Every structure is written in structure tokens, then in C-alpha cells.
């Protein structure tokens, strides 16, 4: 046994650091938060990395060590501490959080391709919200087909996209500071003083904290590898401290680099969607390379977001149907085709993604949809992160039951309080994040975004509460619904989507009209959507509640 153990391959702490780093931060994360806070985000990054990332990462390490036999997944942590139903519901919410992320990734691919082919953002003004939604939907279909016929597509896309993304991000920071030295210290953010880096702690600032958490979470994905380290007690803390240092370096210097090219006092409205392209365009011209860096970044982003979409579509769907109790997950969602793909799970993913896109159909333009989806991620993702701290508190409350090779804070009471502190911070940030960003406060569109934020959360989380009742129908009748019921409900859903897209296209036609006319049309279309949606839901409920005629007696 000793000989076998000596031949075991371990993961070194530098390798684990790099694995975690790739799941935590990227140039887009820096860009998003720079638009939210400007140059003061530098201070916010330092505070978050020191007081959030380090303890969060070390808590994940202990959870991964405790539940190493169950793969270290988030749902297994909750299931192990609080039972089967909460484990199922955690898996559902974790999966539901990936829906806006998947839609956002599909949107980014469209933006990336537009830049890659034209080298300009002008094409965005030529696309109506309806066309944008249809193109996003098409991306999902394309990637399902790719994954069906090319089994290694995720590995290839991840290798190309992930490698290029890391290189391009580091290169941007290096070239930005080199350019700053060449220009004699000239910055677009002027005047630049220490006061420039001090946040203004108003309500807007606190509503943007959730986006910082969204940018920094994700290290739980490396938790299963804690037990694959030779000396987890000593090496895992090293990896997490190194992760924090790398994250601080990239976020602080990356944000500062953005301040070199963008005026932190007057940030472009479309920085979240197009900022990286503007930055690489400016860097390229500064070094006499024209648009070369812009095009390289565009194709880098295409591969990177394609890899993200492929992983989200496949891995998250598989996780949902395989890492949840059979008692709560309907059998029809667990059905797989001859290639082992969870085809009905894909349909559910695509259907909910289409629903999320339709919620934003009445926003003014493509940039507003992009920003709204991004901010929706900043609400749902941190909300799911709360489960991590909840689970950590449970194992510290019952430390004698949950043994682990690695322990964060030896004193159980202090460890419990640390988990409680991060749980409260994350929960409060999640609630505050529901308030719309990037739009005039209390305007008509502000209230519209607030409403669709709440609707998206209720539907994504609420559907997880409905699925167990569908599973009960399968146990009682043999099938959940017969063919006629499925057909009727399917026609209602597809008909609703077509109707919504039609109204969305008409709304686009009136964007150039007078303000009063445009608002009147928007209001009328929203009322029609509400009436149609309530009607469709009512009919679906009436059809779905009936006993299937072909059910077993």
C-alpha cells in the first residue's frame, strides 16, 4: 500500500492556484466593475480580496475536504449537512444561476463576431432587440448540435479560449503601463489624486457590491482537488493566498490600466459590452499596430465565450440531472439520447434561456439588454454563493461529525462567526443588487428592469419548487403528462414567444418616434404581454393539472 501511495500523482499548490485563478477573474470582470464604480473600484478590489476572497477560498477548502468522497460539489455539501431536499434545491439554484450566465455568454459571442468581422461597434445599432434575441437563441441550437456531433468540442474550445484569454489579459496590463511610461505619465483619468481612489459610499455604491462578488466567486469549482494534494493542511492555504495575491494584482493593476485609457469621471455607457475592444484598439494604435490587437482580442473572446457556453450547456445540465435526488427530479428530464446527452435537460435550458431573453425585449437597445443580463448575473450568482457559507456554518456547528484534513480557523466558534459574517455580507449584497444599474434611477425603464429582475428570480427559483410535484405525478400516474397535454402546453409556450417577439419588434420601430409616443407604445405592449402571459399560464395550469388519459391505473 505504501508503494502504491508513493506512486500517486498529487496536485501541487501552484497548479491548483492557476486552476482556481481561471475560474475566478478575467478582463471582462474588471471592465464591468470599472464602469460601475470608476477608479475607486481599485480600493474595492483590495478590500474584497483581503476580507472576502481569502476566507471564502479557505472555507471552500475545508468543505471540499469534508465531502471529498462525494465529489466536493456544492449540492453534496448542503445535502450532507441539511438533508436530501435542500441538496436538491441547492443543485437547482446553482443550475438556475447558470441560465443568465449562459444567455450572457451567447450574447457576447454575437458581439464578438460582430467586432471580429467588422472591427467596429456600428453593427450593434442595426440589430433590433428581436433579432438579437433570435440570434442568441440560434447560438444555443448551434452549440447543442456541435456538442452532439463533436464530443471533444468543450476541451478544444476551453484550451484555445482559456489560454488566449489569460495571455491577452496579462499583455493588456503590461502594454498599458509601458505605454503610460512612454507617454510621460499621461492618463485619460485627470486629475488623478489619491482622492480619485476613495469610493463614495452611497446607495449606488452598495448596490454594485454584488457585481464584485459575482466577479470573485467560483473557486468552489476546485474544492474536489483539496484531497489530491500531498500536504493539504499546508499547501491549500498557500494556493488560496497565492490566488488572492494574483487576483489583487490583476484587478488592481487592470483597473488602473483602464483608467489610463478611459476617463474614470466620464465612463462610456457601453463600456461593459464594448470596453475591451475600445481598449485594445487604443493600445494597438499607440504601438503602431492599427486594429491588429482588436481583431486578436475579438477572436480570443469568441473562443473563450464559446467554451463558456459549451460548458454551461453541457456540464451544468448534466450536474442538475445527475446530482439531484431521484425523489425530486422528474424522469423525463433525466432522459438521454443514444449519445448520452440529456436532451430534455437541454430543451429546458434553452427554453428558460429564451424566457430570460424575452424579459428584456422592451429595453431600449442591445447595449441595455447586455447590461441588464450582466447585472442579473450579479444578483443570482452571489445568492447561490450563500449556500457555501451556510454549509460551512453547519460543519463548524458539528465539527465532531464533519472531520477534515484541512481546517480553516481551529476555533469552531470563530470559524462559525466568520461563515456567518460572509453569509450576511453576500445576502445583503444580493438583495441590494436587485436595484437596476446603468440606467437613470426611478425612470420608466428603471422600474421595468426592477420588475423583470424580480420576475426572473421568481421563475428560475420557483420552477425548482414545482419539479418535485411533477415527479409525484410520475409516481402516481406513471407519466407526468400525456402527448396531448405536452402538445397543448408546447403550443402555448411557443405561441407566447412568437407574440412577445412580434411586440418587441414593433417596439423597436417606435424607438425613433417622439418620447411620449414611444412610452405609450411601450406601456401598451407591456400590458398586452402581461395579459397574454397570465392567460397562457392559466391554460397551462388547467391542462397540466388533469390526470393523463393514458396513465397507468
C-alpha positions as a printed NumPy array, in Angstrom:
array([[  0.   ,   0.   ,   0.   ],
       [  2.869,   2.369,   0.814],
       [  4.377,   1.659,  -2.612],
       [  1.094,   2.372,  -4.341],
       [  0.668,   5.592,  -2.367],
       [  4.174,   6.693,  -3.275],
       [  3.28 ,   6.432,  -6.965],
       [  0.143,   8.522,  -6.556],
       [  0.129,  11.741,  -8.579],
       [ -0.534,  14.83 ,  -6.484],
       [ -1.584,  18.323,  -7.487],
       [  0.939,  20.939,  -6.427],
       [ -0.261,  24.191,  -4.868],
       [  0.945,  26.385,  -7.8  ],
       [ -1.1  ,  24.255, -10.229],
       [ -4.194,  24.481,  -8.011],
       [ -3.678,  28.251,  -7.806],
       [ -3.761,  28.549, -11.595],
       [ -6.813,  26.288, -11.833],
       [ -8.673,  28.464,  -9.32 ],
       [ -7.481,  31.672, -10.95 ],
       [ -9.057,  30.71 , -14.282],
       [-12.44 ,  30.209, -12.585],
       [-12.346,  33.471, -10.634],
       [-11.264,  36.519, -12.622],
       [-10.875,  37.795, -16.182],
       [-10.577,  41.092, -18.058],
       [-14.339,  41.35 , -18.568],
       [-14.91 ,  41.144, -14.79 ],
       [-12.562,  44.102, -14.333],
       [-14.292,  46.042, -17.123],
       [-17.785,  45.518, -15.686],
       [-16.875,  46.8  , -12.231],
       [-14.844,  49.707, -13.606],
       [-17.995,  51.023, -15.274],
       [-19.965,  50.562, -12.038],
       [-17.528,  52.363,  -9.74 ],
       [-14.835,  54.083, -11.812],
       [-11.316,  54.392, -10.352],
       [-12.493,  53.857,  -6.721],
       [-13.005,  50.22 ,  -7.727],
       [ -9.253,  49.801,  -7.129],
       [ -9.871,  50.249,  -3.39 ],
       [-12.928,  47.996,  -3.552],
       [-10.889,  45.212,  -5.163],
       [ -8.252,  45.357,  -2.415],
       [-10.859,  45.231,   0.358],
       [-12.804,  42.382,  -1.297],
       [ -9.721,  40.279,  -1.998],
       [ -8.38 ,  40.577,   1.544],
       [-11.608,  40.225,   3.506],
       [-13.718,  38.109,   1.139],
       [-11.675,  36.067,  -1.343],
       [ -9.158,  34.65 ,   1.164],
       [-11.634,  33.46 ,   3.846],
       [-14.129,  32.36 ,   1.175],
       [-11.46 ,  30.261,  -0.551],
       [-10.253,  28.681,   2.696],
       [-13.828,  27.793,   3.71 ],
       [-14.279,  26.101,   0.351],
       [-11.122,  24.133,   1.042],
       [-12.471,  22.717,   4.295],
       [-15.826,  21.85 ,   2.717],
       [-14.076,  20.073,  -0.135],
       [-12.   ,  18.119,   2.358],
       [-15.02 ,  17.077,   4.457],
       [-17.038,  15.834,   1.476],
       [-14.185,  14.503,  -0.652],
       [-15.928,  11.155,  -1.222],
       [-18.937,  12.873,  -2.816],
       [-17.01 ,  14.858,  -5.406],
       [-16.992,  18.072,  -3.392],
       [-19.932,  19.593,  -5.242],
       [-21.944,  22.411,  -3.701],
       [-25.174,  20.386,  -3.609],
       [-23.397,  17.489,  -1.881],
       [-22.205,  19.874,   0.833],
       [-25.748,  21.051,   1.565],
       [-27.151,  17.534,   1.244],
       [-24.569,  16.242,   3.693],
       [-25.338,  18.91 ,   6.276],
       [-29.09 ,  19.511,   5.854],
       [-30.691,  16.619,   4.04 ],
       [-31.831,  15.494,   0.594],
       [-34.384,  18.193,  -0.254],
       [-32.083,  21.141,   0.439],
       [-29.388,  19.295,  -1.503],
       [-31.742,  19.043,  -4.477],
       [-32.824,  22.674,  -4.152],
       [-29.198,  23.827,  -3.983],
       [-28.413,  21.898,  -7.162],
       [-31.401,  23.554,  -8.807],
       [-30.472,  27.088,  -7.734],
       [-26.848,  26.508,  -8.765],
       [-28.073,  25.385, -12.171],
       [-30.631,  28.211, -12.392],
       [-27.829,  30.702, -11.754],
       [-26.09 ,  29.399, -14.869],
       [-29.052,  30.335, -17.112],
       [-28.461,  34.127, -17.186],
       [-24.728,  33.365, -17.414],
       [-25.316,  31.149, -20.465],
       [-27.52 ,  33.794, -22.114],
       [-24.884,  36.431, -21.377],
       [-22.188,  34.213, -22.936],
       [-24.318,  33.684, -26.061],
       [-24.856,  37.455, -26.29 ],
       [-21.142,  38.055, -26.007],
       [-20.452,  35.65 , -28.866],
       [-22.714,  37.755, -31.1  ],
       [-20.944,  40.935, -30.006],
       [-17.543,  39.262, -30.523],
       [-18.393,  38.038, -34.02 ],
       [-19.643,  41.495, -34.975],
       [-16.33 ,  43.059, -33.921],
       [-14.29 ,  40.217, -35.447],
       [-15.944,  40.681, -38.853],
       [-16.318,  44.47 , -38.97 ],
       [-13.793,  45.856, -36.485],
       [-16.499,  48.264, -35.296],
       [-19.433,  48.557, -32.891],
       [-21.689,  50.14 , -35.538],
       [-23.363,  46.849, -36.419],
       [-24.997,  46.823, -32.96 ],
       [-27.215,  49.8  , -33.799],
       [-28.512,  47.887, -36.839],
       [-29.816,  44.953, -34.789],
       [-33.242,  45.175, -33.176],
       [-33.897,  43.558, -29.81 ],
       [-35.946,  40.85 , -31.519],
       [-33.143,  39.963, -33.932],
       [-30.693,  39.963, -31.02 ],
       [-32.928,  37.519, -29.131],
       [-33.295,  35.263, -32.195],
       [-29.536,  35.264, -32.814],
       [-28.933,  34.378, -29.153],
       [-31.443,  31.535, -29.407],
       [-29.678,  30.336, -32.574],
       [-26.391,  30.188, -30.65 ],
       [-27.894,  27.702, -28.202],
       [-29.14 ,  25.472, -31.019],
       [-25.772,  25.612, -32.805],
       [-23.845,  24.595, -29.702],
       [-26.217,  21.755, -28.874],
       [-25.61 ,  20.411, -32.389],
       [-21.833,  20.876, -32.03 ],
       [-21.777,  19.008, -28.719],
       [-23.94 ,  16.266, -30.235],
       [-21.535,  15.574, -33.093],
       [-18.168,  16.647, -31.649],
       [-17.586,  15.063, -28.246],
       [-14.312,  16.901, -27.543],
       [-15.57 ,  20.351, -28.533],
       [-15.532,  21.645, -24.926],
       [-11.92 ,  20.574, -24.345],
       [-10.695,  22.16 , -27.587],
       [-12.599,  25.429, -27.095],
       [-11.534,  25.684, -23.436],
       [ -7.869,  25.092, -24.265],
       [ -7.794,  27.703, -27.023],
       [-10.087,  30.277, -25.418],
       [ -8.801,  29.977, -21.84 ],
       [ -5.134,  30.104, -22.83 ],
       [ -5.572,  33.091, -25.132],
       [ -7.708,  34.953, -22.567],
       [ -5.022,  34.713, -19.875],
       [ -2.285,  35.825, -22.298],
       [ -4.294,  38.753, -23.673],
       [ -5.326,  39.984, -20.211],
       [ -1.749,  39.991, -18.899],
       [ -0.5  ,  41.563, -22.126],
       [ -3.028,  44.395, -21.86 ],
       [ -1.895,  45.281, -18.332],
       [  1.793,  45.142, -19.339],
       [  1.352,  47.232, -22.503],
       [ -0.836,  49.772, -20.678],
       [  1.825,  50.53 , -18.069],
       [  4.582,  50.522, -20.667],
       [  2.504,  52.998, -22.696],
       [  1.998,  55.121, -19.574],
       [  5.758,  55.367, -19.14 ],
       [  6.269,  56.183, -22.844],
       [  3.679,  58.981, -22.696],
       [  5.302,  60.622, -19.688],
       [  2.536,  59.574, -17.29 ],
       [ -0.428,  60.892, -19.311],
       [ -3.751,  59.359, -18.232],
       [ -7.279,  59.773, -19.554],
       [ -8.452,  59.972, -15.919],
       [ -7.473,  63.504, -14.976],
       [ -6.916,  64.877, -12.429],
       [ -5.611,  61.75 , -10.738],
       [ -5.03 ,  62.019,  -6.983],
       [ -5.391,  59.71 ,  -4.012],
       [ -8.949,  61.017,  -3.61 ],
       [ -9.692,  59.519,  -7.031],
       [ -9.363,  56.042,  -5.462],
       [-11.672,  56.691,  -2.488],
       [-15.195,  55.255,  -3.007],
       [-18.275,  57.33 ,  -2.353],
       [-20.252,  55.1  ,  -0.002],
       [-23.725,  55.994,  -1.265],
       [-26.619,  53.728,  -2.232],
       [-25.293,  53.31 ,  -5.79 ],
       [-22.001,  52.002,  -4.407],
       [-23.661,  49.428,  -2.147],
       [-25.874,  48.166,  -4.991],
       [-22.725,  47.374,  -7.02 ],
       [-21.112,  45.127,  -4.379],
       [-22.989,  42.092,  -5.738],
       [-21.208,  42.51 ,  -9.08 ],
       [-17.846,  42.441,  -7.279],
       [-18.864,  39.204,  -5.547],
       [-20.043,  37.781,  -8.88 ],
       [-16.636,  38.576, -10.365],
       [-14.744,  36.96 ,  -7.491],
       [-16.732,  33.797,  -6.801],
       [-16.179,  30.423,  -8.466],
       [-13.246,  28.963,  -6.548],
       [-15.581,  26.257,  -5.181],
       [-15.037,  24.501,  -8.524],
       [-11.544,  23.446,  -7.367],
       [-12.718,  22.171,  -3.96 ],
       [-12.698,  18.477,  -5.027],
       [ -8.957,  18.731,  -5.626],
       [ -8.083,  19.539,  -1.997],
       [ -7.696,  15.844,  -1.165],
       [ -5.488,  15.34 ,  -4.232],
       [ -2.769,  17.497,  -2.703],
       [  0.16 ,  15.833,  -0.913],
       [  0.014,  18.14 ,   2.116],
       [ -3.445,  19.786,   2.074],
       [ -3.063,  21.345,   5.541],
       [ -0.045,  23.352,   4.425],
       [ -0.401,  23.53 ,   0.636],
       [ -4.045,  24.509,   0.232],
       [ -3.71 ,  27.751,   2.255],
       [ -0.628,  28.561,   0.145],
       [ -2.674,  28.094,  -3.034],
       [ -5.51 ,  30.313,  -1.782],
       [ -3.185,  33.074,  -0.551],
       [ -1.409,  32.948,  -3.914],
       [ -4.825,  33.139,  -5.609],
       [ -5.663,  36.262,  -3.592],
       [ -2.323,  37.872,  -4.487],
       [ -2.79 ,  37.129,  -8.208],
       [ -6.378,  38.383,  -8.059],
       [ -5.322,  41.594,  -6.306],
       [ -2.585,  42.132,  -8.875],
       [ -4.821,  41.659, -11.891],
       [ -7.849,  43.555, -10.548],
       [ -5.909,  46.499,  -9.1  ],
       [ -3.453,  46.961, -11.946],
       [ -6.071,  46.009, -14.537],
       [ -8.476,  48.664, -13.221],
       [ -5.649,  51.205, -13.076],
       [ -4.754,  50.309, -16.67 ],
       [ -8.341,  51.036, -17.719],
       [ -8.014,  54.443, -16.074],
       [ -5.094,  55.136, -18.39 ],
       [ -7.305,  54.832, -21.479],
       [-10.761,  55.752, -20.103],
       [-11.7  ,  58.835, -18.115],
       [-12.838,  57.459, -14.754],
       [-15.011,  60.553, -14.282],
       [-16.83 ,  60.15 , -17.622],
       [-17.119,  56.442, -18.482],
       [-18.663,  55.381, -21.83 ],
       [-22.176,  53.966, -21.471],
       [-21.303,  50.837, -23.465],
       [-18.032,  50.055, -21.651],
       [-19.313,  46.703, -20.327],
       [-20.178,  45.479, -23.805],
       [-17.501,  47.162, -25.93 ],
       [-14.871,  48.417, -23.464],
       [-12.337,  45.652, -24.098],
       [-12.465,  46.368, -27.843],
       [-12.01 ,  50.098, -27.325],
       [ -9.053,  49.369, -25.029],
       [ -7.24 ,  47.016, -27.425],
       [ -7.966,  49.379, -30.314],
       [ -6.294,  52.247, -28.414],
       [ -3.345,  50.076, -27.342],
       [ -2.875,  48.837, -30.911],
       [ -2.806,  52.367, -32.352],
       [ -0.479,  53.535, -29.569],
       [  2.077,  50.903, -30.607],
       [  1.568,  51.37 , -34.345],
       [ -0.27 ,  48.07 , -34.808],
       [ -3.567,  49.504, -36.065],
       [ -6.517,  47.197, -35.36 ],
       [ -4.404,  44.03 , -35.115],
       [ -4.79 ,  43.65 , -31.336],
       [ -8.505,  44.409, -31.613],
       [ -9.05 ,  41.551, -34.062],
       [ -6.897,  39.167, -31.995],
       [ -8.938,  40.032, -28.909],
       [-12.203,  39.585, -30.821],
       [-11.366,  36.031, -31.877],
       [ -9.943,  35.28 , -28.416],
       [-13.254,  36.353, -26.914],
       [-15.201,  34.3  , -29.484],
       [-13.393,  31.097, -28.474],
       [-13.489,  31.951, -24.757],
       [-17.232,  32.635, -24.673],
       [-17.906,  29.667, -26.958],
       [-16.09 ,  27.472, -24.419],
       [-18.106,  29.01 , -21.583],
       [-21.394,  28.408, -23.389],
       [-20.435,  24.825, -24.241],
       [-19.508,  24.064, -20.628],
       [-22.62 ,  25.736, -19.227],
       [-24.941,  23.928, -21.625],
       [-23.455,  20.507, -21.055],
       [-21.798,  20.338, -17.645],
       [-24.437,  22.274, -15.724],
       [-27.302,  20.32 , -17.312],
       [-25.589,  17.019, -16.555],
       [-24.925,  18.143, -12.992],
       [-28.579,  19.032, -12.488],
       [-29.975,  15.678, -13.568],
       [-27.247,  13.513, -12.052],
       [-26.501,  15.289,  -8.747],
       [-30.07 ,  15.545,  -7.505],
       [-32.242,  13.026,  -5.718],
       [-34.414,  10.756,  -7.839],
       [-37.187,  11.58 ,  -5.407],
       [-37.393,  15.184,  -6.679],
       [-36.173,  15.202, -10.296],
       [-38.738,  14.154, -12.969],
       [-37.674,  11.166, -15.058],
       [-38.386,  12.903, -18.363],
       [-35.625,  15.424, -17.578],
       [-33.194,  12.57 , -16.927],
       [-33.806,  11.039, -20.354],
       [-30.697,  10.76 , -22.544],
       [-30.265,  10.17 , -26.271],
       [-28.129,   7.429, -27.827],
       [-25.002,   9.554, -27.351],
       [-25.67 ,  10.012, -23.641],
       [-26.764,  13.661, -23.953],
       [-29.559,  14.848, -21.601],
       [-31.731,  16.04 , -24.475],
       [-34.776,  17.104, -22.411],
       [-32.47 ,  18.879, -19.988],
       [-31.084,  20.812, -22.95 ],
       [-34.623,  21.723, -24.001],
       [-35.357,  23.055, -20.506],
       [-32.099,  25.05 , -20.516],
       [-32.81 ,  26.582, -23.915],
       [-36.45 ,  27.281, -23.007],
       [-35.542,  29.151, -19.821],
       [-32.767,  30.996, -21.655],
       [-35.3  ,  32.153, -24.254],
       [-37.59 ,  33.268, -21.428],
       [-34.787,  35.355, -19.87 ],
       [-34.06 ,  36.995, -23.241],
       [-37.734,  37.817, -23.736],
       [-37.886,  39.637, -20.397],
       [-35.519,  42.25 , -21.776],
       [-37.245,  42.61 , -25.139],
       [-38.586,  46.105, -24.343],
       [-35.314,  47.619, -23.185],
       [-34.126,  50.482, -25.437],
       [-31.315,  48.737, -27.306],
       [-28.806,  45.894, -27.485],
       [-26.443,  47.571, -25.009],
       [-29.19 ,  47.869, -22.387],
       [-30.074,  44.185, -22.777],
       [-26.419,  43.234, -22.417],
       [-26.012,  45.318, -19.253],
       [-29.266,  44.069, -17.755],
       [-28.324,  40.403, -18.258],
       [-24.939,  41.039, -16.731],
       [-26.48 ,  42.693, -13.692],
       [-28.968,  39.819, -13.378],
       [-25.941,  37.527, -13.054],
       [-24.756,  39.834, -10.284],
       [-27.947,  39.093,  -8.361],
       [-28.442,  35.352,  -8.831],
       [-24.834,  34.157,  -8.664],
       [-23.995,  35.755,  -5.279],
       [-27.327,  34.487,  -3.986],
       [-26.26 ,  30.921,  -4.745],
       [-22.867,  31.573,  -3.106],
       [-24.771,  31.968,   0.181],
       [-25.185,  28.169,   0.229],
       [-21.41 ,  27.804,   0.613],
       [-21.286,  29.86 ,   3.803],
       [-24.451,  28.19 ,   5.081],
       [-22.829,  24.749,   4.664],
       [-19.599,  25.916,   6.268],
       [-21.523,  27.127,   9.335],
       [-23.182,  23.706,   9.627],
       [-19.897,  21.758,   9.648],
       [-18.415,  24.129,  12.233],
       [-21.504,  23.726,  14.398],
       [-20.992,  19.925,  14.252],
       [-17.217,  19.698,  13.902],
       [-17.054,  16.33 ,  15.686],
       [-19.255,  14.813,  12.981],
       [-17.593,  16.501,   9.988],
       [-13.889,  15.663,  10.157],
       [-11.425,  17.043,   7.589],
       [ -7.704,  17.039,   6.817],
       [ -7.737,  20.795,   6.412],
       [ -9.406,  23.171,   8.9  ],
       [ -9.921,  26.915,   8.444],
       [ -9.66 ,  28.593,  11.874],
       [ -9.219,  25.917,  14.54 ],
       [-11.692,  27.504,  16.952],
       [-15.192,  26.384,  15.95 ],
       [-16.978,  29.452,  17.325],
       [-14.692,  31.845,  15.448],
       [-14.998,  29.728,  12.311],
       [-18.8  ,  29.781,  12.599],
       [-18.822,  33.574,  13.052],
       [-16.566,  34.   ,  10.005],
       [-19.026,  31.982,   7.924],
       [-21.962,  33.96 ,   9.328],
       [-20.24 ,  37.248,   8.501],
       [-19.677,  36.303,   4.844],
       [-23.216,  34.908,   4.607],
       [-24.702,  38.212,   5.804],
       [-22.455,  40.294,   3.525],
       [-23.323,  38.171,   0.486],
       [-27.056,  38.049,   1.255],
       [-27.295,  41.818,   1.771],
       [-25.304,  42.462,  -1.427],
       [-27.638,  40.112,  -3.322],
       [-30.754,  41.95 ,  -2.15 ],
       [-29.265,  45.385,  -2.866],
       [-28.13 ,  44.154,  -6.299],
       [-31.775,  43.777,  -7.365],
       [-31.858,  47.553,  -7.868],
       [-31.17 ,  48.26 , -11.6  ],
       [-27.781,  49.593, -12.69 ],
       [-26.615,  51.592, -15.733],
       [-29.933,  53.397, -16.047],
       [-31.468,  56.599, -14.685],
       [-32.832,  55.938, -11.203],
       [-36.631,  55.768, -10.873],
       [-37.176,  56.312, -14.605],
       [-39.714,  54.22 , -16.514],
       [-37.029,  51.776, -17.672],
       [-35.593,  51.617, -14.123],
       [-38.934,  50.333, -12.822],
       [-39.219,  47.965, -15.795],
       [-35.788,  46.456, -15.025],
       [-36.675,  46.146, -11.343],
       [-39.832,  44.221, -12.252],
       [-38.117,  41.845, -14.682],
       [-35.306,  41.255, -12.164],
       [-37.875,  40.058,  -9.64 ],
       [-39.794,  38.041, -12.256],
       [-36.598,  36.3  , -13.438],
       [-35.642,  35.339,  -9.869],
       [-39.138,  34.09 ,  -9.006],
       [-39.417,  31.964, -12.172],
       [-35.906,  30.489, -12.031],
       [-36.127,  29.596,  -8.347],
       [-39.86 ,  28.851,  -8.332],
       [-39.629,  26.253, -11.087],
       [-37.299,  24.272,  -8.847],
       [-40.108,  24.069,  -6.287],
       [-42.565,  22.84 ,  -8.949],
       [-40.473,  19.959, -10.313],
       [-40.92 ,  17.719,  -7.22 ],
       [-44.71 ,  17.909,  -7.724],
       [-44.235,  16.807, -11.361],
       [-42.139,  13.888, -10.073],
       [-45.042,  12.954,  -7.788],
       [-47.346,  12.856, -10.849],
       [-44.933,  10.404, -12.475],
       [-45.011,   8.201,  -9.372],
       [-48.805,   8.372,  -9.156],
       [-49.778,   8.072, -12.843],
       [-46.714,   6.541, -14.482],
       [-46.227,   9.636, -16.634],
       [-46.346,  13.33 , -15.813],
       [-48.37 ,  14.405, -18.869],
       [-49.713,  12.637, -21.943],
       [-48.913,  13.632, -25.526],
       [-51.971,  15.87 , -25.848],
       [-51.055,  17.796, -22.701],
       [-47.443,  18.227, -23.802],
       [-48.592,  19.417, -27.25 ],
       [-51.075,  21.935, -25.842],
       [-48.589,  23.375, -23.362],
       [-45.85 ,  23.449, -26.001],
       [-48.064,  25.348, -28.461],
       [-48.972,  27.853, -25.743],
       [-45.32 ,  28.464, -24.845],
       [-44.132,  28.784, -28.454],
       [-47.117,  30.975, -29.319],
       [-46.315,  33.251, -26.356],
       [-42.704,  33.579, -27.501],
       [-43.731,  34.486, -31.064],
       [-46.239,  37.04 , -29.764],
       [-43.633,  38.598, -27.449],
       [-41.08 ,  38.817, -30.257],
       [-43.661,  40.46 , -32.5  ],
       [-44.404,  43.124, -29.888],
       [-40.694,  43.576, -29.265],
       [-40.07 ,  44.235, -32.953],
       [-42.917,  46.787, -33.047],
       [-41.409,  48.487, -30.003],
       [-38.1  ,  48.807, -31.898],
       [-39.899,  50.539, -34.766],
       [-41.158,  53.242, -32.4  ],
       [-37.759,  53.905, -30.763],
       [-37.194,  56.751, -33.177],
       [-40.625,  58.287, -32.541],
       [-41.394,  61.056, -30.093],
       [-40.781,  60.303, -26.42 ],
       [-44.481,  60.378, -25.473],
       [-45.474,  58.127, -28.388],
       [-42.656,  55.695, -27.676],
       [-43.566,  55.455, -23.973],
       [-47.25 ,  54.994, -24.813],
       [-46.472,  52.133, -27.182],
       [-44.109,  50.577, -24.626],
       [-46.765,  50.734, -21.922],
       [-49.442,  49.233, -24.192],
       [-47.116,  46.402, -25.278],
       [-46.209,  45.577, -21.686],
       [-49.912,  45.403, -20.737],
       [-50.565,  43.074, -23.697],
       [-47.638,  40.871, -22.632],
       [-48.951,  40.651, -19.07 ],
       [-52.475,  39.744, -20.211],
       [-51.194,  37.159, -22.681],
       [-48.768,  35.654, -20.15 ],
       [-51.367,  35.322, -17.404],
       [-53.782,  33.735, -19.9  ],
       [-51.149,  31.258, -21.164],
       [-50.102,  30.288, -17.617],
       [-53.719,  29.77 , -16.591],
       [-54.43 ,  27.497, -19.578],
       [-51.181,  25.545, -18.986],
       [-52.153,  25.043, -15.348],
       [-55.666,  23.859, -16.247],
       [-54.278,  21.441, -18.862],
       [-51.419,  20.225, -16.689],
       [-53.472,  19.536, -13.554],
       [-55.69 ,  16.951, -15.305],
       [-54.927,  13.27 , -14.955],
       [-53.129,  11.983, -18.095],
       [-55.627,   9.853, -20.066],
       [-53.039,   7.186, -20.924],
       [-51.798,   6.923, -17.338],
       [-51.455,   3.596, -15.598],
       [-54.412,   2.68 , -13.401]])
